[in-house]
mmCIF file of C-alpha atoms in Angstrom:
data_model
loop_
_atom_site.group_PDB
_atom_site.id
_atom_site.type_symbol
_atom_site.label_atom_id
_atom_site.label_comp_id
_atom_site.label_asym_id
_atom_site.label_seq_id
_atom_site.Cartn_x
_atom_site.Cartn_y
_atom_site.Cartn_z
ATOM 1 C CA MET A 1 44.474 -16.474 -19.914
ATOM 2 C CA HIS A 2 41.213 -15.355 -18.331
ATOM 3 C CA PHE A 3 40.949 -12.507 -20.819
ATOM 4 C CA ALA A 4 41.301 -15.004 -23.681
ATOM 5 C CA ILE A 5 38.489 -17.113 -22.192
ATOM 6 C CA LEU A 6 36.249 -14.043 -21.971
ATOM 7 C CA LYS A 7 37.077 -13.152 -25.573
ATOM 8 C CA VAL A 8 36.188 -16.648 -26.813
ATOM 9 C CA ALA A 9 32.930 -16.659 -24.781
ATOM 10 C CA PHE A 10 31.774 -13.296 -26.138
ATOM 11 C CA ARG A 11 32.683 -14.284 -29.684
ATOM 12 C CA ALA A 12 30.571 -17.441 -29.339
ATOM 13 C CA LEU A 13 27.589 -15.407 -28.147
ATOM 14 C CA ARG A 14 27.934 -12.882 -30.987
ATOM 15 C CA ARG A 15 28.059 -15.692 -33.512
ATOM 16 C CA ASN A 16 24.354 -16.500 -32.864
ATOM 17 C CA LYS A 17 22.850 -13.111 -32.072
ATOM 18 C CA LEU A 18 19.193 -14.066 -32.510
ATOM 19 C CA ARG A 19 19.539 -17.184 -30.361
ATOM 20 C CA THR A 20 21.362 -15.150 -27.700
ATOM 21 C CA VAL A 21 18.586 -12.541 -27.584
ATOM 22 C CA LEU A 22 15.812 -15.146 -27.438
ATOM 23 C CA THR A 23 17.655 -16.995 -24.661
ATOM 24 C CA MET A 24 17.938 -13.788 -22.620
ATOM 25 C CA LEU A 25 14.253 -12.992 -23.112
ATOM 26 C CA GLY A 26 13.110 -15.293 -20.296
ATOM 27 C CA ILE A 27 15.486 -13.617 -17.843
ATOM 28 C CA ILE A 28 14.529 -10.135 -19.078
ATOM 29 C CA ILE A 29 10.822 -10.797 -18.575
ATOM 30 C CA GLY A 30 11.367 -12.534 -15.224
ATOM 31 C CA VAL A 31 13.546 -9.816 -13.709
ATOM 32 C CA GLY A 32 11.348 -7.055 -15.134
ATOM 33 C CA ALA A 33 8.221 -8.687 -13.730
ATOM 34 C CA VAL A 34 9.789 -9.130 -10.276
ATOM 35 C CA ILE A 35 10.843 -5.463 -10.074
ATOM 36 C CA ALA A 36 7.508 -4.133 -11.374
ATOM 37 C CA VAL A 37 5.449 -6.375 -9.067
ATOM 38 C CA VAL A 38 7.517 -5.571 -5.976
ATOM 39 C CA ALA A 39 7.302 -1.845 -6.841
ATOM 40 C CA LEU A 40 3.510 -2.129 -7.100
ATOM 41 C CA GLY A 41 3.300 -4.012 -3.809
ATOM 42 C CA ARG A 42 5.489 -1.551 -1.939
ATOM 43 C CA GLY A 43 3.644 1.384 -3.482
ATOM 44 C CA ALA A 44 0.300 -0.057 -2.378
ATOM 45 C CA LYS A 45 1.650 -0.640 1.133
ATOM 46 C CA ALA A 46 3.017 2.925 1.329
ATOM 47 C CA GLN A 47 -0.346 4.270 0.155
ATOM 48 C CA VAL A 48 -2.174 2.249 2.809
ATOM 49 C CA GLU A 49 0.201 3.529 5.504
ATOM 50 C CA ALA A 50 -0.306 7.115 4.314
ATOM 51 C CA ARG A 51 -4.088 6.736 4.429
ATOM 52 C CA ILE A 52 -3.938 5.194 7.899
ATOM 53 C CA ALA A 53 -1.722 8.092 9.009
ATOM 54 C CA ALA A 54 -4.323 10.501 7.592
ATOM 55 C CA LEU A 55 -6.685 9.337 10.334
ATOM 56 C CA GLY A 56 -4.442 11.135 12.813
ATOM 57 C CA GLN A 57 -1.912 10.100 15.433
ATOM 58 C CA ASN A 58 -2.739 7.330 17.941
ATOM 59 C CA VAL A 59 -6.464 7.384 17.171
ATOM 60 C CA ILE A 60 -8.931 4.873 18.612
ATOM 61 C CA MET A 61 -12.371 4.639 17.005
ATOM 62 C CA ILE A 62 -15.313 3.419 19.081
ATOM 63 C CA PHE A 63 -18.445 2.403 17.161
ATOM 64 C CA SER A 64 -21.912 1.467 18.315
ATOM 65 C CA GLY A 65 -22.182 -2.300 18.210
ATOM 66 C CA SER A 66 -25.140 -4.644 17.994
ATOM 67 C CA VAL A 67 -28.029 -4.934 20.433
ATOM 68 C CA ASN A 68 -30.424 -7.817 21.076
ATOM 69 C CA ARG A 69 -34.031 -6.870 20.435
ATOM 70 C CA GLY A 70 -36.422 -9.719 21.121
ATOM 71 C CA GLY A 71 -33.760 -12.294 20.290
ATOM 72 C CA VAL A 72 -32.753 -10.496 17.082
ATOM 73 C CA PHE A 73 -29.299 -8.910 16.876
ATOM 74 C CA THR A 74 -29.222 -5.639 14.959
ATOM 75 C CA GLY A 75 -25.589 -6.149 13.832
ATOM 76 C CA PHE A 76 -22.635 -3.767 13.615
ATOM 77 C CA GLY A 77 -23.756 -0.153 14.050
ATOM 78 C CA GLY A 78 -27.354 -1.299 14.100
ATOM 79 C CA ALA A 79 -28.291 0.947 17.011
ATOM 80 C CA GLY A 80 -26.914 4.025 18.699
ATOM 81 C CA THR A 81 -25.482 2.732 21.958
ATOM 82 C CA LEU A 82 -23.013 5.538 22.663
ATOM 83 C CA THR A 83 -23.834 8.831 24.345
ATOM 84 C CA VAL A 84 -22.249 12.235 24.705
ATOM 85 C CA GLU A 85 -21.852 11.431 28.401
ATOM 86 C CA ASP A 86 -19.805 8.357 27.431
ATOM 87 C CA ALA A 87 -17.424 10.570 25.456
ATOM 88 C CA GLN A 88 -17.145 13.070 28.306
ATOM 89 C CA ALA A 89 -16.451 10.232 30.778
ATOM 90 C CA MET A 90 -13.642 8.905 28.570
ATOM 91 C CA GLU A 91 -11.927 12.284 28.557
ATOM 92 C CA ARG A 92 -12.378 12.632 32.317
ATOM 93 C CA GLU A 93 -11.666 9.154 33.641
ATOM 94 C CA VAL A 94 -9.430 7.210 31.243
ATOM 95 C CA PRO A 95 -5.697 7.914 31.752
ATOM 96 C CA GLY A 96 -3.732 8.666 28.589
ATOM 97 C CA VAL A 97 -6.630 10.220 26.650
ATOM 98 C CA THR A 98 -5.648 13.595 25.187
ATOM 99 C CA ALA A 99 -8.599 14.367 22.877
ATOM 100 C CA VAL A 100 -12.151 13.106 22.345
ATOM 101 C CA SER A 101 -14.584 13.880 19.529
ATOM 102 C CA PRO A 102 -18.164 12.555 19.652
ATOM 103 C CA GLU A 103 -19.232 11.911 16.048
ATOM 104 C CA VAL A 104 -22.585 12.189 14.272
ATOM 105 C CA ARG A 105 -22.783 11.504 10.534
ATOM 106 C CA SER A 106 -25.594 12.126 8.107
ATOM 107 C CA GLY A 107 -25.987 12.748 4.405
ATOM 108 C CA ALA A 108 -27.613 15.958 3.253
ATOM 109 C CA GLN A 109 -28.244 18.131 0.229
ATOM 110 C CA ILE A 110 -26.387 21.400 0.784
ATOM 111 C CA MET A 111 -27.432 24.630 -0.944
ATOM 112 C CA ALA A 112 -25.526 27.863 -1.431
ATOM 113 C CA GLY A 113 -27.140 30.463 -3.675
ATOM 114 C CA ASN A 114 -27.850 28.755 -7.000
ATOM 115 C CA ASN A 115 -25.478 25.856 -6.280
ATOM 116 C CA ASN A 116 -26.258 22.631 -4.453
ATOM 117 C CA TRP A 117 -24.286 19.517 -3.565
ATOM 118 C CA SER A 118 -25.032 16.219 -1.826
ATOM 119 C CA THR A 119 -22.386 15.510 0.775
ATOM 120 C CA GLN A 120 -21.639 14.099 4.205
ATOM 121 C CA VAL A 121 -22.310 16.217 7.274
ATOM 122 C CA MET A 122 -20.170 15.337 10.279
ATOM 123 C CA GLY A 123 -20.863 16.545 13.787
ATOM 124 C CA GLU A 124 -17.579 16.757 15.712
ATOM 125 C CA SER A 125 -15.965 18.443 18.688
ATOM 126 C CA VAL A 126 -13.465 21.312 18.641
ATOM 127 C CA ASP A 127 -10.693 18.709 19.126
ATOM 128 C CA TYR A 128 -11.480 16.959 15.847
ATOM 129 C CA LEU A 129 -8.941 18.773 13.657
ATOM 130 C CA THR A 130 -6.191 18.276 16.244
ATOM 131 C CA LEU A 131 -7.100 14.616 16.597
ATOM 132 C CA ARG A 132 -7.075 14.090 12.807
ATOM 133 C CA GLN A 133 -4.039 16.367 12.249
ATOM 134 C CA TRP A 134 -6.081 18.306 9.723
ATOM 135 C CA ASP A 135 -5.209 21.958 9.123
ATOM 136 C CA LEU A 136 -7.391 24.788 7.890
ATOM 137 C CA ALA A 137 -6.523 26.388 4.565
ATOM 138 C CA GLU A 138 -8.351 29.554 5.629
ATOM 139 C CA GLY A 139 -10.728 30.772 8.280
ATOM 140 C CA ALA A 140 -11.110 29.363 11.788
ATOM 141 C CA MET A 141 -12.506 26.354 13.661
ATOM 142 C CA PHE A 142 -15.714 26.672 15.667
ATOM 143 C CA THR A 143 -15.328 27.105 19.433
ATOM 144 C CA GLU A 144 -16.470 25.360 22.622
ATOM 145 C CA ALA A 145 -19.061 28.122 22.993
ATOM 146 C CA ASP A 146 -20.438 27.125 19.562
ATOM 147 C CA GLU A 147 -20.606 23.531 20.815
ATOM 148 C CA ARG A 148 -22.499 24.453 23.979
ATOM 149 C CA SER A 149 -25.032 26.585 22.110
ATOM 150 C CA ALA A 150 -25.393 24.229 19.117
ATOM 151 C CA ALA A 151 -24.455 27.197 16.920
ATOM 152 C CA LYS A 152 -25.345 27.156 13.232
ATOM 153 C CA VAL A 153 -21.736 27.272 11.999
ATOM 154 C CA CYS A 154 -19.559 24.916 9.927
ATOM 155 C CA ILE A 155 -16.273 24.374 8.143
ATOM 156 C CA LEU A 156 -16.092 22.939 4.621
ATOM 157 C CA GLY A 157 -13.908 20.311 3.011
ATOM 158 C CA LYS A 158 -12.073 21.481 -0.114
ATOM 159 C CA THR A 159 -14.239 19.485 -2.535
ATOM 160 C CA THR A 160 -17.487 20.763 -1.012
ATOM 161 C CA ALA A 161 -16.207 24.347 -0.950
ATOM 162 C CA ASP A 162 -15.254 24.163 -4.647
ATOM 163 C CA LYS A 163 -18.676 22.773 -5.601
ATOM 164 C CA LEU A 164 -20.698 25.286 -3.617
ATOM 165 C CA PHE A 165 -18.466 28.339 -4.133
ATOM 166 C CA PRO A 166 -16.551 27.771 -7.400
ATOM 167 C CA ASP A 167 -15.778 31.445 -8.018
ATOM 168 C CA GLU A 168 -15.837 33.107 -4.608
ATOM 169 C CA ASP A 169 -14.430 32.956 -1.087
ATOM 170 C CA PRO A 170 -16.811 30.876 1.094
ATOM 171 C CA ILE A 171 -15.667 32.379 4.424
ATOM 172 C CA GLY A 172 -18.544 34.219 6.054
ATOM 173 C CA LYS A 173 -21.094 32.964 3.509
ATOM 174 C CA THR A 174 -24.239 31.064 4.480
ATOM 175 C CA ILE A 175 -25.173 27.590 3.300
ATOM 176 C CA ARG A 176 -28.364 25.667 3.988
ATOM 177 C CA ILE A 177 -28.086 22.155 5.446
ATOM 178 C CA ARG A 178 -31.555 20.574 5.378
ATOM 179 C CA ASN A 179 -32.956 24.094 5.336
ATOM 180 C CA VAL A 180 -30.866 25.057 8.369
ATOM 181 C CA PRO A 181 -28.934 28.271 7.546
ATOM 182 C CA THR A 182 -25.311 27.729 8.573
ATOM 183 C CA LYS A 183 -22.407 30.170 8.478
ATOM 184 C CA VAL A 184 -19.102 29.006 6.952
ATOM 185 C CA LEU A 185 -16.201 29.697 9.323
ATOM 186 C CA GLY A 186 -13.349 27.969 7.488
ATOM 187 C CA VAL A 187 -12.144 25.695 4.687
ATOM 188 C CA LEU A 188 -9.936 22.661 5.292
ATOM 189 C CA LYS A 189 -6.743 21.811 3.470
ATOM 190 C CA PRO A 190 -7.083 18.895 1.012
ATOM 191 C CA LYS A 191 -6.793 15.488 2.696
ATOM 192 C CA GLY A 192 -7.300 13.186 -0.293
ATOM 193 C CA VAL A 193 -8.844 9.737 -0.563
ATOM 194 C CA SER A 194 -9.474 7.690 2.584
ATOM 195 C CA MET A 195 -8.355 4.074 3.036
ATOM 196 C CA MET A 196 -11.908 3.037 2.053
ATOM 197 C CA GLY A 197 -11.629 4.943 -1.225
ATOM 198 C CA SER A 198 -13.942 7.860 -0.349
ATOM 199 C CA ASP A 199 -13.094 11.547 -0.797
ATOM 200 C CA GLN A 200 -12.289 12.923 2.661
ATOM 201 C CA ASP A 201 -12.556 16.483 1.335
ATOM 202 C CA ASP A 202 -16.209 16.000 0.357
ATOM 203 C CA THR A 203 -17.585 16.922 3.764
ATOM 204 C CA VAL A 204 -19.141 19.582 5.980
ATOM 205 C CA ILE A 205 -18.140 19.642 9.662
ATOM 206 C CA VAL A 206 -20.428 21.172 12.282
ATOM 207 C CA PRO A 207 -20.379 21.109 16.108
ATOM 208 C CA TYR A 208 -21.641 17.688 17.240
ATOM 209 C CA THR A 209 -24.411 19.359 19.243
ATOM 210 C CA THR A 210 -25.576 21.122 16.089
ATOM 211 C CA GLY A 211 -25.461 17.858 14.176
ATOM 212 C CA MET A 212 -27.518 16.073 16.834
ATOM 213 C CA LYS A 213 -30.131 18.729 17.588
ATOM 214 C CA ARG A 214 -30.541 20.730 14.382
ATOM 215 C CA ILE A 215 -29.554 18.420 11.487
ATOM 216 C CA ALA A 216 -29.782 14.682 12.283
ATOM 217 C CA GLY A 217 -32.298 14.970 15.117
ATOM 218 C CA VAL A 218 -30.736 12.200 17.193
ATOM 219 C CA THR A 219 -29.861 11.783 20.851
ATOM 220 C CA MET A 220 -27.319 8.951 20.535
ATOM 221 C CA LEU A 221 -23.907 8.721 18.879
ATOM 222 C CA ARG A 222 -22.837 6.149 16.310
ATOM 223 C CA SER A 223 -19.110 6.640 16.997
ATOM 224 C CA ILE A 224 -16.509 8.416 19.131
ATOM 225 C CA ASN A 225 -12.929 9.253 18.132
ATOM 226 C CA VAL A 226 -10.314 9.187 20.902
ATOM 227 C CA GLN A 227 -6.642 10.154 20.776
ATOM 228 C CA ALA A 228 -4.097 8.473 23.061
ATOM 229 C CA ALA A 229 -1.082 10.392 24.328
ATOM 230 C CA SER A 230 1.373 8.017 22.594
ATOM 231 C CA ALA A 231 1.474 4.836 20.522
ATOM 232 C CA ASP A 232 2.713 2.905 23.559
ATOM 233 C CA GLN A 233 -0.435 3.810 25.488
ATOM 234 C CA ILE A 234 -2.977 2.812 22.829
ATOM 235 C CA ASN A 235 -3.648 -0.654 24.270
ATOM 236 C CA ASP A 236 -3.923 0.666 27.835
ATOM 237 C CA VAL A 237 -6.288 3.438 26.736
ATOM 238 C CA GLN A 238 -8.353 0.962 24.703
ATOM 239 C CA ASN A 239 -8.651 -1.384 27.688
ATOM 240 C CA GLY A 240 -9.588 1.541 29.927
ATOM 241 C CA ILE A 241 -12.327 2.659 27.520
ATOM 242 C CA ALA A 242 -13.696 -0.884 27.259
ATOM 243 C CA GLU A 243 -13.851 -1.202 31.051
ATOM 244 C CA LEU A 244 -15.512 2.213 31.387
ATOM 245 C CA LEU A 245 -18.163 1.523 28.731
ATOM 246 C CA ARG A 246 -19.009 -1.905 30.127
ATOM 247 C CA GLN A 247 -19.516 -0.288 33.521
ATOM 248 C CA ARG A 248 -21.573 2.632 32.168
ATOM 249 C CA HIS A 249 -23.702 0.399 29.917
ATOM 250 C CA ARG A 250 -24.180 -2.147 32.747
ATOM 251 C CA ILE A 251 -22.878 -5.029 30.647
ATOM 252 C CA GLN A 252 -22.621 -8.097 32.837
ATOM 253 C CA SER A 253 -19.648 -10.435 32.786
ATOM 254 C CA GLY A 254 -19.865 -12.930 29.921
ATOM 255 C CA ARG A 255 -22.238 -10.771 27.861
ATOM 256 C CA ASP A 256 -21.242 -9.289 24.492
ATOM 257 C CA ASP A 257 -20.171 -5.651 24.328
ATOM 258 C CA ASP A 258 -22.581 -3.216 22.662
ATOM 259 C CA PHE A 259 -19.660 -1.319 21.144
ATOM 260 C CA ILE A 260 -16.739 -2.099 18.827
ATOM 261 C CA MET A 261 -13.260 -0.561 18.974
ATOM 262 C CA ARG A 262 -10.619 -0.249 16.278
ATOM 263 C CA ASN A 263 -7.257 1.499 16.339
ATOM 264 C CA GLN A 264 -4.802 2.575 13.662
ATOM 265 C CA GLN A 265 -2.351 -0.231 14.390
ATOM 266 C CA GLU A 266 -5.035 -2.871 13.780
ATOM 267 C CA LEU A 267 -6.144 -1.198 10.565
ATOM 268 C CA ALA A 268 -2.560 -0.808 9.371
ATOM 269 C CA GLU A 269 -1.715 -4.447 10.125
ATOM 270 C CA THR A 270 -4.822 -5.711 8.312
ATOM 271 C CA GLN A 271 -4.337 -3.547 5.238
ATOM 272 C CA SER A 272 -0.567 -4.104 5.074
ATOM 273 C CA SER A 273 -1.029 -7.857 5.445
ATOM 274 C CA THR A 274 -3.396 -7.885 2.478
ATOM 275 C CA ALA A 275 -0.980 -5.845 0.355
ATOM 276 C CA GLU A 276 1.955 -8.073 1.320
ATOM 277 C CA THR A 277 0.006 -11.249 0.518
ATOM 278 C CA MET A 278 -0.846 -9.970 -2.961
ATOM 279 C CA THR A 279 2.773 -8.911 -3.523
ATOM 280 C CA VAL A 280 4.057 -12.358 -2.535
ATOM 281 C CA LEU A 281 1.571 -14.091 -4.828
ATOM 282 C CA LEU A 282 2.407 -11.875 -7.796
ATOM 283 C CA ALA A 283 6.138 -12.081 -7.097
ATOM 284 C CA GLY A 284 5.799 -15.882 -7.048
ATOM 285 C CA VAL A 285 4.345 -15.780 -10.550
ATOM 286 C CA ALA A 286 7.211 -13.505 -11.649
ATOM 287 C CA VAL A 287 9.793 -15.875 -10.147
ATOM 288 C CA ILE A 288 8.375 -18.650 -12.327
ATOM 289 C CA SER A 289 9.452 -16.550 -15.319
ATOM 290 C CA LEU A 290 12.990 -16.533 -13.916
ATOM 291 C CA ILE A 291 12.912 -20.313 -13.579
ATOM 292 C CA VAL A 292 11.680 -20.646 -17.155
ATOM 293 C CA GLY A 293 14.510 -18.339 -18.232
ATOM 294 C CA ALA A 294 17.028 -20.511 -16.370
ATOM 295 C CA ILE A 295 15.737 -23.625 -18.125
ATOM 296 C CA GLY A 296 16.050 -21.801 -21.446
ATOM 297 C CA ILE A 297 19.684 -20.905 -20.744
ATOM 298 C CA MET A 298 20.522 -24.475 -19.723
ATOM 299 C CA ASN A 299 18.845 -25.858 -22.834
ATOM 300 C CA ILE A 300 20.698 -23.505 -25.188
ATOM 301 C CA MET A 301 24.022 -24.129 -23.454
ATOM 302 C CA LEU A 302 23.552 -27.906 -23.843
ATOM 303 C CA VAL A 303 22.786 -27.390 -27.523
ATOM 304 C CA SER A 304 25.873 -25.168 -27.776
ATOM 305 C CA VAL A 305 28.063 -27.877 -26.197
ATOM 306 C CA THR A 306 26.790 -30.415 -28.718
ATOM 307 C CA GLU A 307 27.304 -28.055 -31.661
ATOM 308 C CA ARG A 308 30.822 -27.113 -30.563
ATOM 309 C CA THR A 309 32.076 -30.567 -29.570
ATOM 310 C CA ARG A 310 34.754 -30.557 -32.280
ATOM 311 C CA GLU A 311 35.824 -27.004 -31.316
ATOM 312 C CA ILE A 312 36.178 -28.157 -27.697
ATOM 313 C CA GLY A 313 38.313 -31.101 -28.825
ATOM 314 C CA ILE A 314 40.614 -28.817 -30.817
ATOM 315 C CA ARG A 315 41.013 -26.437 -27.854
ATOM 316 C CA MET A 316 41.885 -29.342 -25.583
ATOM 317 C CA ALA A 317 44.323 -30.693 -28.141
ATOM 318 C CA VAL A 318 46.250 -27.397 -28.210
ATOM 319 C CA GLY A 319 46.533 -27.219 -24.430
ATOM 320 C CA ALA A 320 43.233 -25.991 -22.975
ATOM 321 C CA ARG A 321 42.572 -27.548 -19.570
ATOM 322 C CA ASN A 322 39.235 -28.869 -18.308
ATOM 323 C CA ARG A 323 39.040 -25.836 -16.034
ATOM 324 C CA ASP A 324 39.382 -23.481 -19.027
ATOM 325 C CA ILE A 325 36.536 -25.198 -20.902
ATOM 326 C CA LEU A 326 34.356 -25.138 -17.754
ATOM 327 C CA LEU A 327 35.070 -21.444 -17.226
ATOM 328 C CA GLN A 328 34.362 -20.575 -20.868
ATOM 329 C CA PHE A 329 30.838 -22.023 -20.816
ATOM 330 C CA LEU A 330 30.128 -20.631 -17.351
ATOM 331 C CA VAL A 331 31.123 -17.160 -18.583
ATOM 332 C CA GLU A 332 28.752 -17.533 -21.534
ATOM 333 C CA ALA A 333 25.861 -18.542 -19.254
ATOM 334 C CA VAL A 334 26.530 -15.782 -16.711
ATOM 335 C CA THR A 335 26.890 -13.223 -19.495
ATOM 336 C CA LEU A 336 23.525 -14.246 -20.917
ATOM 337 C CA SER A 337 21.770 -14.046 -17.548
ATOM 338 C CA SER A 338 23.511 -10.875 -16.310
ATOM 339 C CA THR A 339 22.861 -8.979 -19.516
ATOM 340 C CA GLY A 340 19.288 -10.195 -19.403
ATOM 341 C CA GLY A 341 19.124 -9.073 -15.779
ATOM 342 C CA LEU A 342 20.267 -5.539 -16.637
ATOM 343 C CA LEU A 343 17.763 -5.295 -19.480
ATOM 344 C CA GLY A 344 15.103 -6.757 -17.167
ATOM 345 C CA ILE A 345 15.825 -4.079 -14.566
ATOM 346 C CA ALA A 346 15.303 -1.404 -17.223
ATOM 347 C CA LEU A 347 12.070 -3.119 -18.302
ATOM 348 C CA GLY A 348 10.842 -3.335 -14.688
ATOM 349 C CA LEU A 349 11.540 0.347 -14.017
ATOM 350 C CA TRP A 350 9.836 1.320 -17.256
ATOM 351 C CA GLY A 351 6.853 -0.920 -16.487
ATOM 352 C CA ALA A 352 6.462 0.502 -12.980
ATOM 353 C CA ARG A 353 6.550 4.003 -14.442
ATOM 354 C CA LEU A 354 3.842 3.101 -16.973
ATOM 355 C CA PHE A 355 1.570 1.819 -14.186
ATOM 356 C CA THR A 356 2.004 5.121 -12.361
ATOM 357 C CA VAL A 357 1.445 7.331 -15.416
ATOM 358 C CA PHE A 358 -1.393 5.528 -17.168
ATOM 359 C CA LYS A 359 -3.168 3.672 -14.355
ATOM 360 C CA GLN A 360 -2.361 6.077 -11.488
ATOM 361 C CA TRP A 361 -1.259 3.089 -9.405
ATOM 362 C CA PRO A 362 1.323 3.999 -6.771
ATOM 363 C CA THR A 363 4.720 2.329 -7.241
ATOM 364 C CA LEU A 364 7.816 2.416 -5.069
ATOM 365 C CA VAL A 365 11.050 1.050 -6.541
ATOM 366 C CA SER A 366 13.782 0.356 -4.004
ATOM 367 C CA ALA A 367 17.507 -0.137 -4.526
ATOM 368 C CA ASP A 368 17.482 -3.453 -2.653
ATOM 369 C CA SER A 369 14.884 -4.964 -5.015
ATOM 370 C CA ILE A 370 17.049 -3.969 -8.007
ATOM 371 C CA LEU A 371 20.168 -5.423 -6.383
ATOM 372 C CA ILE A 372 18.404 -8.664 -5.453
ATOM 373 C CA ALA A 373 16.978 -9.006 -8.964
ATOM 374 C CA PHE A 374 20.414 -8.552 -10.558
ATOM 375 C CA ILE A 375 22.125 -10.983 -8.157
ATOM 376 C CA SER A 376 19.328 -13.481 -8.788
ATOM 377 C CA SER A 377 19.884 -13.265 -12.532
ATOM 378 C CA ALA A 378 23.629 -13.881 -12.074
ATOM 379 C CA VAL A 379 22.965 -16.854 -9.781
ATOM 380 C CA VAL A 380 20.505 -18.220 -12.333
ATOM 381 C CA GLY A 381 23.274 -18.019 -14.951
ATOM 382 C CA ILE A 382 25.744 -19.912 -12.771
ATOM 383 C CA LEU A 383 23.260 -22.625 -11.783
ATOM 384 C CA SER A 384 21.842 -23.112 -15.266
ATOM 385 C CA GLY A 385 25.267 -22.984 -16.943
ATOM 386 C CA PHE A 386 27.179 -25.232 -14.573
ATOM 387 C CA TYR A 387 25.878 -28.582 -15.832
ATOM 388 C CA PRO A 388 26.441 -27.829 -19.544
ATOM 389 C CA ALA A 389 29.880 -26.373 -18.717
ATOM 390 C CA LYS A 390 30.798 -29.431 -16.684
ATOM 391 C CA LYS A 391 29.616 -31.691 -19.490
ATOM 392 C CA ALA A 392 31.796 -29.782 -21.961
ATOM 393 C CA ALA A 393 34.837 -29.943 -19.654
ATOM 394 C CA GLN A 394 34.492 -33.704 -19.253
ATOM 395 C CA LEU A 395 34.517 -34.462 -22.996
ATOM 396 C CA ASP A 396 37.210 -36.883 -24.175
ATOM 397 C CA PRO A 397 39.502 -34.845 -26.503
ATOM 398 C CA ILE A 398 39.919 -37.746 -28.944
ATOM 399 C CA GLU A 399 36.179 -38.453 -29.138
ATOM 400 C CA ALA A 400 35.528 -34.731 -29.477
ATOM 401 C CA LEU A 401 37.932 -34.454 -32.454
ATOM 402 C CA ARG A 402 36.189 -37.359 -34.166
ATOM 403 C CA TYR A 403 32.756 -35.749 -33.685
ATOM 404 C CA GLU A 404 31.036 -34.647 -36.911
#
């Protein structure tokens, strides 16, 4: 009996092919949009997490904050308020600290032979590569002896190395940073784009003492990178650093700190929250398409009930029960929505792939989003088809036979 109902339902759908396709279109677009949008959102979140991870493991960043000069606040990073001694004290006195890298940044025009390139020069400690989990492609890192003597040595990021030495091995060569001759000791492996969108490989790294004394000509630091022993200790380490700096900088109780701290967890939560918010908003728009598709199915099924009133009367007259009529129209509605759901899944996967290929936007399609989208389309079919099916099942057989 159930097979006969299925046969009748499919025959009714085939009878009006164009109307069937147009009815499914709302579901196809809705499901496809949901899958593509969720894939974009998850891809963006995964990219953010990867970029946060590229900062290293359990990293805390301390920046110079604002200072009050004659009643005027200089703002974030407005003045160098951190010292090398601060960094050394953190490594010595704060429990849970495993690595510290004082940081000095400056832009410079770098020259090598007939080539030149404007890039970022970063003064760091020997722990910097360990702290950032950044490996060398070739060569070696500078040493603590190079730090103590402010040696004129450096390592290059991949982008900078390719620009300055496009056709030769840079190891052992000399580059000029603000007319300071500097020997290249190594080249870093590619790191890619940072979470702020800048090229991390477009850099030159020198000992922080070299950066302070020979290149930037400064005595204060703008930032310090600190690595905690584990993720569980980040908050304790951060509190210990804050207490130490307030003591060293003689900041009285109730006064604002002259430094700012950020850690990876805070950055990850902020960036992930933004990505999730955008995904929810876009997914909400896509869900509206599903609702529109459901309304379309209900509308067509009501029209179908009206058109087939006499057919329903005949079926009832030859023994069809109300339950059989209800089931027939429910099957038609679920078939429309489920088929549309399958086609929508294909459209969503194809759309996500197009975003990746042509726009280079990261996408991440998950099995659960596909399953949820398909189940949603089936539920939409049941909900939108139930009222028309119930209306058909409740028709009076005699009135239905008289219908013209």
